[in-house]
């Protein structure tokens, strides 16, 4: 019987050597979240991180340090700005920059299209219509049915050339 116990003891020892040791990672604590302060001038900007968190400035967010991320600040009437936030050193729990402070720049106002004033077209001097010319030929003798004399043909008065005013965008759109 002692042989059986000795063989079993050797078997347990052999099994214990081949098994992996349990990890002692449960003794290590997870990195503590760090508070990131976000400020903007003017205040009230929407701050969004690439980690998915957001708030209105001035505010504080709790983030896990460890890898680089970005914070984008946007406010109506101002240009959005993005700031990169990273750990101070490899494995360090501190973030840089902290606090994140951004001076937002006003957005460029949209350019207003100013309609160009149309220059008045000078009325071209129209030549006066020539008076009807009297005929120097003798009038024929009256016949049974008098025929009316043909009226002198008047040419239409030349009109002033009209030029379309250039459009504000200088595109060759057809005039209306």
Coordinates of C-alpha atoms in Angstrom, one line a residue:
X1 CA 0.0 0.0 0.0
X2 CA 2.9 2.3 0.6
X3 CA 3.9 1.9 -3.0
X4 CA 0.5 3.1 -4.1
X5 CA 0.7 6.2 -1.9
X6 CA 4.3 6.9 -3.2
X7 CA 3.1 6.6 -6.9
X8 CA 0.2 8.9 -6.2
X9 CA 2.4 11.5 -4.5
X10 CA 4.8 11.5 -7.4
X11 CA 1.9 11.9 -9.8
X12 CA 0.5 14.9 -7.9
X13 CA 4.0 16.5 -7.8
X14 CA 4.4 16.0 -11.6
X15 CA 1.0 17.5 -12.2
X16 CA 1.8 20.5 -10.0
X17 CA 5.0 21.2 -11.9
X18 CA 3.3 21.2 -15.3
X19 CA 0.4 23.4 -14.2
X20 CA 0.8 27.2 -14.6
X21 CA 1.1 29.3 -11.6
X22 CA -2.0 31.4 -10.8
X23 CA -1.6 35.0 -11.8
X24 CA -1.1 37.6 -9.0
X25 CA -2.6 40.4 -11.2
X26 CA -5.6 40.6 -8.9
X27 CA -3.2 42.1 -6.3
X28 CA -2.4 45.0 -8.7
X29 CA -4.9 47.9 -8.6
X30 CA -6.3 49.3 -11.8
X31 CA -5.0 52.8 -12.8
X32 CA -7.1 55.4 -11.1
X33 CA -9.1 57.7 -13.4
X34 CA -7.7 61.2 -13.6
X35 CA -9.8 64.4 -13.6
X36 CA -9.2 66.5 -16.7
X37 CA -10.3 70.1 -16.4
X38 CA -11.4 71.8 -19.7
X39 CA -11.8 75.6 -20.0
X40 CA -12.5 77.8 -22.9
X41 CA -12.7 81.5 -23.6
X42 CA -15.6 82.3 -24.1
X43 CA -17.1 79.7 -21.8
X44 CA -20.0 77.5 -22.8
X45 CA -18.3 75.6 -25.6
X46 CA -19.2 71.9 -26.2
X47 CA -16.1 69.8 -25.4
X48 CA -16.0 66.3 -26.8
X49 CA -13.3 63.7 -26.3
X50 CA -12.3 61.0 -28.8
X51 CA -13.1 58.6 -25.9
X52 CA -16.8 59.6 -26.3
X53 CA -17.3 61.8 -23.3
X54 CA -18.6 65.4 -23.6
X55 CA -19.4 68.4 -21.4
X56 CA -19.9 72.2 -21.5
X57 CA -17.0 74.4 -20.5
X58 CA -15.8 75.0 -17.9
X59 CA -16.1 71.4 -16.8
X60 CA -14.2 68.4 -15.5
X61 CA -14.2 64.9 -17.0
X62 CA -12.9 61.7 -15.4
X63 CA -10.7 59.8 -17.9
X64 CA -8.5 56.7 -17.7
X65 CA -4.9 57.7 -18.4
X66 CA -2.7 55.5 -20.5
X67 CA -3.1 56.5 -24.1
X68 CA -3.3 59.7 -26.1
X69 CA -6.7 61.1 -27.0
X70 CA -8.1 64.4 -28.3
X71 CA -10.6 67.0 -27.0
X72 CA -12.5 69.1 -29.6
X73 CA -14.1 72.4 -28.5
X74 CA -16.9 73.9 -30.6
X75 CA -19.1 77.0 -30.0
X76 CA -21.5 78.6 -32.4
X77 CA -19.9 81.6 -34.2
X78 CA -16.4 80.3 -33.4
X79 CA -14.0 78.0 -35.2
X80 CA -13.7 74.6 -33.6
X81 CA -10.4 73.6 -32.1
X82 CA -8.8 70.2 -31.2
X83 CA -6.2 69.7 -28.5
X84 CA -4.2 66.5 -28.1
X85 CA -4.0 65.1 -24.5
X86 CA -1.4 62.5 -23.6
X87 CA 0.2 60.9 -20.5
X88 CA 3.2 63.0 -19.2
X89 CA 5.5 60.0 -19.4
X90 CA 5.2 56.4 -20.4
X91 CA 2.9 54.7 -17.8
X92 CA 2.5 57.9 -15.8
X93 CA -1.0 58.6 -14.4
X94 CA -0.7 62.4 -15.1
X95 CA -2.2 63.9 -18.2
X96 CA -0.6 66.8 -20.2
X97 CA -2.0 69.4 -20.7
X98 CA -4.2 69.5 -17.7
X99 CA -6.2 71.8 -17.5
X100 CA -6.9 72.1 -21.2
X101 CA -7.5 75.8 -22.0
X102 CA -8.5 77.0 -25.4
X103 CA -9.1 80.6 -26.7
X104 CA -11.7 80.2 -29.4
X105 CA -11.3 82.4 -32.5
X106 CA -14.4 84.0 -34.0
X107 CA -15.5 82.4 -37.3
X108 CA -15.0 84.6 -40.3
X109 CA -18.3 86.3 -41.1
X110 CA -19.8 85.1 -44.4
X111 CA -19.1 87.5 -47.2
X112 CA -22.2 89.3 -48.2
X113 CA -22.8 89.5 -51.9
X114 CA -23.1 93.2 -52.7
X115 CA -25.2 93.8 -55.8
X116 CA -23.5 96.2 -58.1
X117 CA -25.4 99.2 -59.0
X118 CA -26.4 99.3 -62.6
X119 CA -25.1 102.2 -64.5
X120 CA -27.9 104.1 -66.3
X121 CA -27.7 103.6 -70.0
X122 CA -27.4 107.0 -71.6
X123 CA -30.3 107.5 -74.0
X124 CA -28.9 107.7 -77.4
X125 CA -30.0 110.9 -79.3
X126 CA -32.5 109.8 -81.8
X127 CA -32.4 111.7 -85.0
X128 CA -35.6 113.5 -85.7
X129 CA -37.8 112.0 -88.3
X130 CA -37.3 113.8 -91.6
X131 CA -40.3 115.7 -92.8
X132 CA -42.2 114.2 -95.6
X133 CA -40.7 115.2 -98.8
X134 CA -42.8 117.0 -101.3
X135 CA -42.7 115.5 -104.7
X136 CA -41.3 117.7 -107.5
X137 CA -43.1 115.7 -110.2
X138 CA -46.2 117.1 -111.6
X139 CA -49.4 115.6 -110.4
X140 CA -51.2 113.5 -112.9
X141 CA -54.6 114.5 -114.1
X142 CA -57.5 113.2 -112.1
X143 CA -58.9 110.1 -113.5
X144 CA -62.1 108.3 -112.7
X145 CA -60.9 107.0 -109.4
X146 CA -58.2 109.0 -107.7
X147 CA -55.4 106.9 -106.3
X148 CA -54.0 108.0 -103.1
X149 CA -50.3 108.9 -103.2
X150 CA -48.1 106.4 -101.4
X151 CA -46.9 107.6 -98.0
X152 CA -43.2 107.9 -97.7
X153 CA -41.7 104.9 -95.9
X154 CA -40.0 105.9 -92.6
X155 CA -37.2 103.7 -91.4
X156 CA -37.5 102.7 -87.8
X157 CA -35.5 104.9 -85.5
X158 CA -32.2 103.2 -84.4
X159 CA -32.5 102.1 -80.8
X160 CA -29.7 102.6 -78.3
X161 CA -27.6 99.4 -77.9
X162 CA -28.6 97.7 -74.7
X163 CA -25.9 95.9 -72.7
X164 CA -26.7 93.6 -70.0
X165 CA -25.3 94.6 -66.6
X166 CA -22.6 92.2 -65.5
X167 CA -23.8 89.7 -62.9
X168 CA -22.4 89.7 -59.4
X169 CA -20.8 86.3 -60.0
X170 CA -19.7 87.0 -63.6
X171 CA -21.3 83.7 -64.8
X172 CA -22.8 83.9 -68.3
X173 CA -26.3 83.3 -67.2
X174 CA -29.0 84.2 -69.6
X175 CA -30.8 87.5 -68.9
X176 CA -34.3 87.4 -67.7

